[in-house]
Tab-separated table of C-alpha atoms and ligand atoms in Angstrom:
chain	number	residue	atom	x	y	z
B	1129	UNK	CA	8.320	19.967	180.991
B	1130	UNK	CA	7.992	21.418	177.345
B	1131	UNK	CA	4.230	21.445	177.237
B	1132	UNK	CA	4.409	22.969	180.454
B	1133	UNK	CA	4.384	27.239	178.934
B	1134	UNK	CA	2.849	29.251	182.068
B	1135	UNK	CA	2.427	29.409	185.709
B	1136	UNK	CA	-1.390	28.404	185.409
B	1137	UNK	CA	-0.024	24.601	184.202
B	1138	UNK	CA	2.485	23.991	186.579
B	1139	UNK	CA	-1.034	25.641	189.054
B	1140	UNK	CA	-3.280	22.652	187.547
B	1141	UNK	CA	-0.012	20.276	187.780
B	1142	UNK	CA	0.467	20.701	191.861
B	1143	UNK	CA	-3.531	20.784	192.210
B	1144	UNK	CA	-3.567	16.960	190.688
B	1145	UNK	CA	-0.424	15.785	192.590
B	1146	UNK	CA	-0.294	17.318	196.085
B	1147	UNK	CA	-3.327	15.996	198.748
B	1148	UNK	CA	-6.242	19.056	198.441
B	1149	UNK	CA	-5.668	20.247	202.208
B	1150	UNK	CA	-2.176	21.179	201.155
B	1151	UNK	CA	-2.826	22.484	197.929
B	1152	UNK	CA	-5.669	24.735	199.361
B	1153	UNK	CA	-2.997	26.236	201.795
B	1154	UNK	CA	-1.104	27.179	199.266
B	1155	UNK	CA	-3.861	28.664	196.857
B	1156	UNK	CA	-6.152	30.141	199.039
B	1157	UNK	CA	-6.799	33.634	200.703
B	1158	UNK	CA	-8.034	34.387	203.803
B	1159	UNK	CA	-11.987	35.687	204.427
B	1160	UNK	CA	-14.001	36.378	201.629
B	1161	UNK	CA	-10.857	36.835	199.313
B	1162	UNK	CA	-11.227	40.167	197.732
B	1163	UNK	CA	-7.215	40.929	198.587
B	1164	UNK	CA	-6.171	38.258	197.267
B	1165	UNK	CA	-8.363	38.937	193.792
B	1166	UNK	CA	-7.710	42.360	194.116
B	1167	UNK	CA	-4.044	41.733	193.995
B	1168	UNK	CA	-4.361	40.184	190.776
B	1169	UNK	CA	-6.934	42.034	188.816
B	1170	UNK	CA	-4.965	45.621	189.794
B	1171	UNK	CA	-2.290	44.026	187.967
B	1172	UNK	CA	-3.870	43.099	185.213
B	1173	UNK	CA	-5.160	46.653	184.503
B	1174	UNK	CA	-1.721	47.287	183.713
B	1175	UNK	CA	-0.848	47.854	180.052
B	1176	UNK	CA	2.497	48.236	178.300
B	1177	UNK	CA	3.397	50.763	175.989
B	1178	UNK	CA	4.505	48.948	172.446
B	1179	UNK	CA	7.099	50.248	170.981
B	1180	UNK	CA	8.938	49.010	167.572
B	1181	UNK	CA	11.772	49.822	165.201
B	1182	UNK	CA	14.150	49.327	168.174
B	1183	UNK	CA	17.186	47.118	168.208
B	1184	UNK	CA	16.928	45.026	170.496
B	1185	UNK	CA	18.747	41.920	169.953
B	1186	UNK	CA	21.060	42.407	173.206
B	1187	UNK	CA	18.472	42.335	175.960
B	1188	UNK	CA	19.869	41.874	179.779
B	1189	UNK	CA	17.560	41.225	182.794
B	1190	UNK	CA	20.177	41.661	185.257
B	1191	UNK	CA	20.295	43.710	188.286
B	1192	UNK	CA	21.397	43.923	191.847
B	1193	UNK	CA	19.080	43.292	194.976
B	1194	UNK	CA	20.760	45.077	197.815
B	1195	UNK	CA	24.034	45.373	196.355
B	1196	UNK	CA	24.249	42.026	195.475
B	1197	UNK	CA	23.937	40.710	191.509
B	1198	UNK	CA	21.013	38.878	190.309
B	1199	UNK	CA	20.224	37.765	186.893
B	1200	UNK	CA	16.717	38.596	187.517
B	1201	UNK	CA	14.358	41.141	189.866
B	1202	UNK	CA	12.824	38.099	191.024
B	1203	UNK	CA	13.412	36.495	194.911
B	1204	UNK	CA	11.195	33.552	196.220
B	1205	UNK	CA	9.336	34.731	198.613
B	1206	UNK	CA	9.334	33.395	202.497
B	1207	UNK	CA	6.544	30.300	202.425
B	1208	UNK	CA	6.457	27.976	205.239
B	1209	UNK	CA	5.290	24.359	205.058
B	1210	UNK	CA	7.177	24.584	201.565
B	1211	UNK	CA	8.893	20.865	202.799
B	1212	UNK	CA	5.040	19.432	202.866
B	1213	UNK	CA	4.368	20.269	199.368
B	1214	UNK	CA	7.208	17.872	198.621
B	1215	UNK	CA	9.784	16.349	200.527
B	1216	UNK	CA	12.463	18.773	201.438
B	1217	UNK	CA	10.967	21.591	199.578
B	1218	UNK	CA	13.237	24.331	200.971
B	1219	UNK	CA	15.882	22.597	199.924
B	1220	UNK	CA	14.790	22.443	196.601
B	1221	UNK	CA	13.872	25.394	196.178
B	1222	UNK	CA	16.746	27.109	197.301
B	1223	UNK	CA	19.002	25.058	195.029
B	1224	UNK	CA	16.614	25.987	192.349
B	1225	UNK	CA	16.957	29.716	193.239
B	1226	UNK	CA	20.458	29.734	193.435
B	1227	UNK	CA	20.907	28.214	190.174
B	1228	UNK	CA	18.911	30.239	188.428
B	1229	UNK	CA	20.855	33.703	190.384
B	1230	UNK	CA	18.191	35.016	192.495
B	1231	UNK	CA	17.609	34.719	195.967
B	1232	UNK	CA	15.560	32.252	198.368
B	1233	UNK	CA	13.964	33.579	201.580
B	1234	UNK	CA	13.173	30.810	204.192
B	1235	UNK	CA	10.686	30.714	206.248
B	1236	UNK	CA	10.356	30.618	210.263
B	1237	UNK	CA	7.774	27.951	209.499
B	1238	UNK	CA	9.760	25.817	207.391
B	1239	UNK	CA	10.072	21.878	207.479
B	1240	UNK	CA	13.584	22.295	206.917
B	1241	UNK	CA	15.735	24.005	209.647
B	1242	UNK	CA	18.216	26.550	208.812
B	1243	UNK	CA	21.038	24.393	209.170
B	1244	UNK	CA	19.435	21.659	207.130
B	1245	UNK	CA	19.090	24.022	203.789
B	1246	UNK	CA	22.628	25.773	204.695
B	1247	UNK	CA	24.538	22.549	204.413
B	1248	UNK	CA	22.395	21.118	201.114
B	1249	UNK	CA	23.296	24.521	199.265
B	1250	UNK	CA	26.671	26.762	198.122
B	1251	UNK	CA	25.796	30.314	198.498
B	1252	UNK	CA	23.811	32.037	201.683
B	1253	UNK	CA	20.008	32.552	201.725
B	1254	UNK	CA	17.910	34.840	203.322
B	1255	UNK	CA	15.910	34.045	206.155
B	1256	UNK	CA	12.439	35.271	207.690
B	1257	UNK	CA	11.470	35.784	210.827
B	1258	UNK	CA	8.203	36.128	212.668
B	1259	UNK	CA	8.590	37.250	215.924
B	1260	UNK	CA	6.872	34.979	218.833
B	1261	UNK	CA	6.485	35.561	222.119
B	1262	UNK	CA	9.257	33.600	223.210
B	1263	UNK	CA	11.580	36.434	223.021
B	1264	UNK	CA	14.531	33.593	223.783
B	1265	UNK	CA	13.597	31.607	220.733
B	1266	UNK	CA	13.793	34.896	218.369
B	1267	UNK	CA	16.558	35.686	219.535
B	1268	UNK	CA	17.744	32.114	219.073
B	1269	UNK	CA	16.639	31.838	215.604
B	1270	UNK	CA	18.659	35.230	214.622
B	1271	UNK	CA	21.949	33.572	216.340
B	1272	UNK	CA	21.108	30.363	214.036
B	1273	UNK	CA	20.580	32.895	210.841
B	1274	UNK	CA	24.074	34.760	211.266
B	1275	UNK	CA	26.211	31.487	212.451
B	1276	UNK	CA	24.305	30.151	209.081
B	1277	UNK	CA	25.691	32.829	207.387
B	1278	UNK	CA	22.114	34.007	205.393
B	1279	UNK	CA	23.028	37.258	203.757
B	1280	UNK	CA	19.653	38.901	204.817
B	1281	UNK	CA	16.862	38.829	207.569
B	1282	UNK	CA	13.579	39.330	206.122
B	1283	UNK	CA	10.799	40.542	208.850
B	1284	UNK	CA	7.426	40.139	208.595
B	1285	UNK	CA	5.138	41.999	210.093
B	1286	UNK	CA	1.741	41.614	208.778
B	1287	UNK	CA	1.325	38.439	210.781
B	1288	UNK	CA	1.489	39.525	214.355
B	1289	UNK	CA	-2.513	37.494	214.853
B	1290	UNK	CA	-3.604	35.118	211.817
B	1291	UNK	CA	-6.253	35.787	209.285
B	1292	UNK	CA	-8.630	32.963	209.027
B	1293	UNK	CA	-8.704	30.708	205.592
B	1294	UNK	CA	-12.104	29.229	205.474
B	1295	UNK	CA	-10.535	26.374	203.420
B	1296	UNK	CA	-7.840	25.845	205.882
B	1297	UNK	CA	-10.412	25.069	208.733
B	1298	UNK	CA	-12.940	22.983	206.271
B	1299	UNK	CA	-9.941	20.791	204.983
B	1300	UNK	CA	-8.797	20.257	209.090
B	1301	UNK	CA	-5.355	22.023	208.076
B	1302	UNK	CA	-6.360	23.454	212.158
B	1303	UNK	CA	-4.503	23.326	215.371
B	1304	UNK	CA	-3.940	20.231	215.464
B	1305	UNK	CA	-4.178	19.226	212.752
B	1306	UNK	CA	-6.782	17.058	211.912
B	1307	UNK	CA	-6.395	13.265	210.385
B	1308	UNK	CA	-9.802	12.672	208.563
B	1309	UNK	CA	-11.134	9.797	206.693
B	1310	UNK	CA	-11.225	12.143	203.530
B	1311	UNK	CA	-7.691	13.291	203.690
B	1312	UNK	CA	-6.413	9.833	204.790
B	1313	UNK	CA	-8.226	8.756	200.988
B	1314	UNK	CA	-6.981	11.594	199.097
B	1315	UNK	CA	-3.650	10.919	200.388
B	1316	UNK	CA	-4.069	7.338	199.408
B	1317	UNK	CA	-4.322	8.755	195.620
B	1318	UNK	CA	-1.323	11.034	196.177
B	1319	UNK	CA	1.551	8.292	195.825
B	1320	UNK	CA	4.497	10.225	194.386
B	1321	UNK	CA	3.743	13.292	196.734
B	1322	UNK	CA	3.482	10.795	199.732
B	1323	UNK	CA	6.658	9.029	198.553
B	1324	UNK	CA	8.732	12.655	198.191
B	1325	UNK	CA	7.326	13.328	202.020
B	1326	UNK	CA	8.578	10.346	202.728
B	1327	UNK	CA	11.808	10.567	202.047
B	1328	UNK	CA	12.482	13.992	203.323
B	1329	UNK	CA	14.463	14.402	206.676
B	1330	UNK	CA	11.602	15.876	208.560
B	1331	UNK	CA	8.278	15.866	209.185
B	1332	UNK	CA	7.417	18.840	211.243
B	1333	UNK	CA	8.796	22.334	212.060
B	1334	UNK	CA	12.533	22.499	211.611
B	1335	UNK	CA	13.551	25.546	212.920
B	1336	UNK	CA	11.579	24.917	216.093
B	1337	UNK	CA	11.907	21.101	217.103
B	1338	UNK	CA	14.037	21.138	219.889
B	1339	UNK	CA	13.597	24.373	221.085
B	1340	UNK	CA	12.034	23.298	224.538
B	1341	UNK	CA	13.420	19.682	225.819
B	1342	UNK	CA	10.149	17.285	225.101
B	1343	UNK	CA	8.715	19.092	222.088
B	1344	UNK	CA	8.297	17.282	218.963
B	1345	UNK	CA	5.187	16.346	217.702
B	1346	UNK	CA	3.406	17.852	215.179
B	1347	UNK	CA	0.606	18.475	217.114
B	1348	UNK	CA	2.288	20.083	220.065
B	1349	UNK	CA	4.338	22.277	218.051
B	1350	UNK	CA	1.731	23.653	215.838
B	1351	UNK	CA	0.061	24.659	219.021
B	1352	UNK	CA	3.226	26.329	219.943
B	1353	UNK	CA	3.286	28.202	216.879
B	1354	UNK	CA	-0.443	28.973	217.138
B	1355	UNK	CA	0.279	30.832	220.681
B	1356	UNK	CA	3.189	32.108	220.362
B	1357	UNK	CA	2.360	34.790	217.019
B	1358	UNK	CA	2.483	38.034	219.172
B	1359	UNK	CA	0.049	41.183	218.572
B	1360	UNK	CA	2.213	43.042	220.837
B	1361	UNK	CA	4.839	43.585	217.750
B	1362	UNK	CA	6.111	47.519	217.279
B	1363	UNK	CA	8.580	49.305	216.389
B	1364	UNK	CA	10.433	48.489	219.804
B	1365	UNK	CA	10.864	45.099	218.326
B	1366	UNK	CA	12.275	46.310	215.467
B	1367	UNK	CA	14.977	48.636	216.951
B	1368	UNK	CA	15.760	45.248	219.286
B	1369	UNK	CA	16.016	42.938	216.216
B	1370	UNK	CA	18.135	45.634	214.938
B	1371	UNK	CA	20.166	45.106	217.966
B	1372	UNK	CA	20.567	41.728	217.278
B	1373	UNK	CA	20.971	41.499	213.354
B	1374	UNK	CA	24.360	42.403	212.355
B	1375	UNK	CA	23.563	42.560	208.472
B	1376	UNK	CA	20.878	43.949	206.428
B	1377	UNK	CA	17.076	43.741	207.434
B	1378	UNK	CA	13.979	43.883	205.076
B	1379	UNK	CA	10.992	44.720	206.479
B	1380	UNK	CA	8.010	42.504	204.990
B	1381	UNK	CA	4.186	43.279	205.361
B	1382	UNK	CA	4.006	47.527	204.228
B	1383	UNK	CA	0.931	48.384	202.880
B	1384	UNK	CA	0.993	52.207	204.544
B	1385	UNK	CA	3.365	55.152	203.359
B	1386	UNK	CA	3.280	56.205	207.038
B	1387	UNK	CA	5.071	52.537	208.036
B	1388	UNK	CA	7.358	52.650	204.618
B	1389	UNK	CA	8.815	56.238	206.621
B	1390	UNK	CA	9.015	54.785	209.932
B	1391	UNK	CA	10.454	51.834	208.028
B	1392	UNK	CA	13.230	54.239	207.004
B	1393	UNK	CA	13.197	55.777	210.177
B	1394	UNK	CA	13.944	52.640	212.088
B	1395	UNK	CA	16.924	51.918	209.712
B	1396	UNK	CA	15.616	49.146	207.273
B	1397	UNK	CA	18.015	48.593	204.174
B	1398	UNK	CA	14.525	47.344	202.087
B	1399	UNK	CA	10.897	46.737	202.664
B	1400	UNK	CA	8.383	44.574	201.022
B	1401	UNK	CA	5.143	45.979	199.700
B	1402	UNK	CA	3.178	43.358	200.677
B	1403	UNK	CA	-0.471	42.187	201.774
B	1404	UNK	CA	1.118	38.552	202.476
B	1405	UNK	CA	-0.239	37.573	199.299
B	1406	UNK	CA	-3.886	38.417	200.377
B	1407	UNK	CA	-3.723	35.851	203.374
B	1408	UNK	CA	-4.191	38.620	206.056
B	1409	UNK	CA	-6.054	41.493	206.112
B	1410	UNK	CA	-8.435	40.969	203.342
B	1411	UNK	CA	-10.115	44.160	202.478
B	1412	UNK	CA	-7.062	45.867	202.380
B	1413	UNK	CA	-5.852	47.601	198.791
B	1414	UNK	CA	-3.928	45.196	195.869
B	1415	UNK	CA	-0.441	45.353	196.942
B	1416	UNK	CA	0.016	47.313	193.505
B	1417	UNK	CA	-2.348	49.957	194.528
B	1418	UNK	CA	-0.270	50.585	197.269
B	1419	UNK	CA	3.133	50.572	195.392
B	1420	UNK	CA	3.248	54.018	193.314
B	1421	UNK	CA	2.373	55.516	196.752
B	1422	UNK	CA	5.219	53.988	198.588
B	1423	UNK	CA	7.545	53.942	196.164
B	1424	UNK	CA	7.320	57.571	195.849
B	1425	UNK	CA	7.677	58.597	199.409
B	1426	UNK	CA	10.405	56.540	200.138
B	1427	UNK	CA	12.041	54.992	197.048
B	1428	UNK	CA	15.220	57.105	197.122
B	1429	UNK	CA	15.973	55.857	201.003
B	1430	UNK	CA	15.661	52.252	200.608
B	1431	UNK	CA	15.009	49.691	198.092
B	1432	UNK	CA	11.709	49.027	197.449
B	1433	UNK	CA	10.276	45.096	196.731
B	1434	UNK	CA	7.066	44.189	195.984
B	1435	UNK	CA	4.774	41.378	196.174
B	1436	UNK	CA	1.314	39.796	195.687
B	1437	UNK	CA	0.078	37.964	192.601
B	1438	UNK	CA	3.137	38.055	190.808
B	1439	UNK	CA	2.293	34.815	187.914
B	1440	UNK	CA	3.917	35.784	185.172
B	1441	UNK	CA	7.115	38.071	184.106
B	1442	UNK	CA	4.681	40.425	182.276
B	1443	UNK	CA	3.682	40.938	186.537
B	1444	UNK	CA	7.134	41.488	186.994
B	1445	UNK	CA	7.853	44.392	184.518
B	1446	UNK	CA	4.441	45.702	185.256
B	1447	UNK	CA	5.711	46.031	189.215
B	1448	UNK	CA	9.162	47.228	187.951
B	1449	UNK	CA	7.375	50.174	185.886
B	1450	UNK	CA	5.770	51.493	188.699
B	1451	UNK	CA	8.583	51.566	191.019
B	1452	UNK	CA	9.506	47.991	192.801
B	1453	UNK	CA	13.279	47.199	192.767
B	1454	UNK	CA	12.572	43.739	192.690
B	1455	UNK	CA	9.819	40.907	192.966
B	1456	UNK	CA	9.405	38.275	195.388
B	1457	UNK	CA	7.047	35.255	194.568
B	1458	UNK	CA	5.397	33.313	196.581
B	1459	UNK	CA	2.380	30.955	194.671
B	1460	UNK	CA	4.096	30.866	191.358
B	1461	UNK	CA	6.752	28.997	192.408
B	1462	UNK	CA	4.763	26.729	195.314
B	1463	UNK	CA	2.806	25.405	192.350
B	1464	UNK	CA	6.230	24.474	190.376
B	1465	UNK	CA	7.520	22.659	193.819
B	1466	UNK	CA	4.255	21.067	194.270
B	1467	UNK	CA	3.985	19.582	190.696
B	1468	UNK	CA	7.256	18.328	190.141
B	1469	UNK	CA	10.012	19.339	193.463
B	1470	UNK	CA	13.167	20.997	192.285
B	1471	UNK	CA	12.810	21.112	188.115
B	1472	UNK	CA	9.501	22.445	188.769
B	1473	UNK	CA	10.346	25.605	190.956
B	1474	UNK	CA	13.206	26.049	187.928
B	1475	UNK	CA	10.630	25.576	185.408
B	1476	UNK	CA	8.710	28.455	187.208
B	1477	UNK	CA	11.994	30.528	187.607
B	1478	UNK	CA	12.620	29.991	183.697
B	1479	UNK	CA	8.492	30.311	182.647
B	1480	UNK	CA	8.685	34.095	184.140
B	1481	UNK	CA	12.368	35.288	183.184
B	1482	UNK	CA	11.766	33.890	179.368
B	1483	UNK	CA	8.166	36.213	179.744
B	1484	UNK	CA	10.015	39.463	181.485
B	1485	UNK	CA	12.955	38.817	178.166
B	1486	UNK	CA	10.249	38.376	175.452
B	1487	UNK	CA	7.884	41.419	177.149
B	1488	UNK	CA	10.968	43.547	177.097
B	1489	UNK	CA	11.462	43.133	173.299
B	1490	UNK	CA	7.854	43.757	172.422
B	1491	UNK	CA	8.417	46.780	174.779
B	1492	UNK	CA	11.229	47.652	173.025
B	1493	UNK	CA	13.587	48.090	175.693
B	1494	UNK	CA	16.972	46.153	176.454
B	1495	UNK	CA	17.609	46.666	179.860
B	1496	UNK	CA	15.696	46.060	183.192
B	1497	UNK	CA	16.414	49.583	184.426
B	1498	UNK	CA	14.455	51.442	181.649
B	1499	UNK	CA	11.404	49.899	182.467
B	1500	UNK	CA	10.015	52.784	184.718
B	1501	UNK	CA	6.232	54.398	184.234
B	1502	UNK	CA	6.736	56.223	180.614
B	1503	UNK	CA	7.001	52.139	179.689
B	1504	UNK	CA	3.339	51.547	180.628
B	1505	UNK	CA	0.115	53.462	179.710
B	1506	UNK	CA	-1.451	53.566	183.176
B	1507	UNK	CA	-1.031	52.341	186.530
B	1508	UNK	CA	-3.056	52.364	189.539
B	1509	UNK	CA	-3.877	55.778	190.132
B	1510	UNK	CA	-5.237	55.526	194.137
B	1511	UNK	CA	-3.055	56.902	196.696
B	1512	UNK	CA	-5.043	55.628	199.633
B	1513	UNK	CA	-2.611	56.999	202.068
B	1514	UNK	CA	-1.812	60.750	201.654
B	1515	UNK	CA	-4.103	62.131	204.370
B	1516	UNK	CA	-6.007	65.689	203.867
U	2179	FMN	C1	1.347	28.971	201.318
U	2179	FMN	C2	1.953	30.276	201.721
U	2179	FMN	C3	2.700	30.345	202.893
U	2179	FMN	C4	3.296	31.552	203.252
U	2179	FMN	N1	4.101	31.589	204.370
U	2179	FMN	C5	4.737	32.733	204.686
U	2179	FMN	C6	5.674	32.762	205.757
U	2179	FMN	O1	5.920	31.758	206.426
U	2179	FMN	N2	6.276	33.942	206.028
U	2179	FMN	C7	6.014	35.083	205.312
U	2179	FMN	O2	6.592	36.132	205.586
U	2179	FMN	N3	5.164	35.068	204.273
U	2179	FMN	C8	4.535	33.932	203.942
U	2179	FMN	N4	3.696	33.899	202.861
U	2179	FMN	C9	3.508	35.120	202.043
U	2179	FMN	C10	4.544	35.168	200.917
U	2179	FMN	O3	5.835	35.387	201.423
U	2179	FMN	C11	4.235	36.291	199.922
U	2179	FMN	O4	4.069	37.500	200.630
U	2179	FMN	C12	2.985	36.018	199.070
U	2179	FMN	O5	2.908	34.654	198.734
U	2179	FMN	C13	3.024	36.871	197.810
U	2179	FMN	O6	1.892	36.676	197.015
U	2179	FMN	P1	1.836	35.635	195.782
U	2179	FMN	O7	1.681	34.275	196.397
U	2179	FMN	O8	0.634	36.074	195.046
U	2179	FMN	O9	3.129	35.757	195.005
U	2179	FMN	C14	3.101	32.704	202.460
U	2179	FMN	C15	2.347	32.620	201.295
U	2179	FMN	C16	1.785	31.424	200.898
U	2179	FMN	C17	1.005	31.370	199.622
């Protein structure tokens, strides 16, 4: 893994290794993609201030995400299917997460079920939930987080109908899905990835399978999940989930300084500054356009995250400067699962906290709470929200 220095290689790595359909999935935005550019050009406009003639030999990138230490403002972001980029991918990446001290979200849509990651790993995870019709199986599936003990629920709610990936639909990743010649071949070439998805418990949903006596297959249940994503979703949902939730709950998918108040409102501990990693609403502003807005208005009630083209820990400081608590990730560390399972999604971890440490020095600054905006030079300057 030594000649493997940035996110881009371990990218290139899970491109070669993991079938195309799966890989596109990962990489891939919905529409015509300008969110998903957007989120990473904004970022890139970013520039650090350099400052020298500092001491800093005693650098720490510690901090606390709700209360709770981490050796890094980095969390893996909710990603479902993670257990089809290689066998038991939650797993993995949760144990990779938790060794490195930061947090891994699970996803509603995992291959894994809760249970399944709690009893592989030591310490609790967070978990994500979408909310579907079935108002029985939410509720369910929050029972299932608490009795799993996961130390946060993360809820989205950016995905309440699905933006369409072009690439998704052209490579038959559809409702059912479709078993083509093509993919059958490119499978065929995939032996090490079909071996790992071999060997993992499960082939299909975890957290749903079972739910309803008779459903199992693949294709039934992805037609489940297609219905069931419900555009009814407000803040009545919330205040239930609330209800229901006994610990703290992240709201994922704000984009809107009006939602980060009602976020506050409605008695959210955190939100997450998010454009679900330009897979949604494409048109919409970089998720680091949005930030300095949000972070303003509501920073000193809740903690703010961020994500949305987070590759490298230069991303990480530059989101940290401009106001996010902490990170998740989603891609970065999909590609490190995807190329090489568990010491991949470490490699990841380590690729971005050795950047965020190094960037630090060169910004001449020890510790991860000085990085605010007199660090940088300039930062997205739209505030596409403040009406009048
Ligand atoms: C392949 C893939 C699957 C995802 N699945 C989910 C999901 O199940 N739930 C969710 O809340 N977000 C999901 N997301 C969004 C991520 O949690 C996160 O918001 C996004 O990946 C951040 O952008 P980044 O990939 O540029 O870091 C997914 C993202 C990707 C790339």
């Amino acid at each position: 893994m030594k000649h493997i220095t940035c996110i881009e290689d371990l990218r290139e790595l899970h491109r070669r290794r993991v079938p195309k359909a799966f890989f596109d999935y990962a990489d891939r935005g919905s529409y015509a993609e300008q969110t998903l550019r957007a989120n990473r050009e904004d970022l890139e406009q970013i520039k650090f201030r350099q400052r020298v003639l500092v001491d800093v030999s005693r650098r720490d990138l510690s901090t606390t995400i709700l209360g709770e230490p981490a050796a890094m403002p980095l969390i893996l972001a909710p990603v479902g299917l993670l257990g089809m980029q290689h066998g038991d991918g939650e797993i993995h990446a949760c144990r990779a997460a938790q060794a490195a001290g930061i947090p891994f979200t699970q996803s509603t849509m995992s291959i894994c079920s809760i249970e399944d990651i709690a009893a592989a790993v030591d310490k609790p995870f967070w978990f994500q939930l979408y909310v579907m019709k079935d108002r029985g199986f939410v509720r369910a599936l929050i029972e299932r987080a608490a009795a799993a003990k996961c130390s946060a629920l993360v809820l989205t709610v950016d995905l309440h109908v699905h933006g369409q990936r072009h690439r998704d639909i052209k490579n038959g990743m559809t409702v059912p899905p479709e078993l083509r010649l093509n993919n059958l071949i490119d499978i065929a070439t995939k032996p090490a990835w079909a071996l790992s998805i071999a060997r993992g418990k499960r082939k299909t949903f975890g957290n749903i399978v079972g739910h309803h006596p008779g459903m199992s297959g693949v294709t039934v249940l992805s037609k489940w999940v297609a219905e069931q994503f419900d555009p009814t979703l407000s803040w009545k949902d919330v205040e239930w989930i609330k209800s229901l939730w006994p610990g703290k709950l992240i709201l994922k998918g704000i984009l809107d300084v009006e939602d980060a108040r009602a976020a506050v409102k409605n008695g959210a501990a955190a939100l997450v500054v998010s454009n679900h990693g330009g897979r949604q609403l494409d048109g919409a502003p970089s998720s680091i356009s949005a930030l300095p807005a949000i972070a303003d208005a509501v920073g000193g009630d809740l903690e703010v995250m961020f994500d949305g083209g987070i590759r490298s820990g230069q991303d990480i400081a530059r989101a940290v400067a401009i106001g996010a608590r902490s990170c998740m990730s989603g891609r970065a560390y999909i590609y490190g699962l995807g190329a090489s399972g568990e010491p991949g999604v470490s490699r990841a971890i380590e690729i971005m906290r050795n950047e965020l440490d190094i960037t630090m020095a060169l910004m001449g600054i020890t510790r991860i709470a000085d990085i605010d905006r007199s660090t940088i030079v300039n930062w997205p300057t739209r505030q596409p929200y403040e009406k009048g």
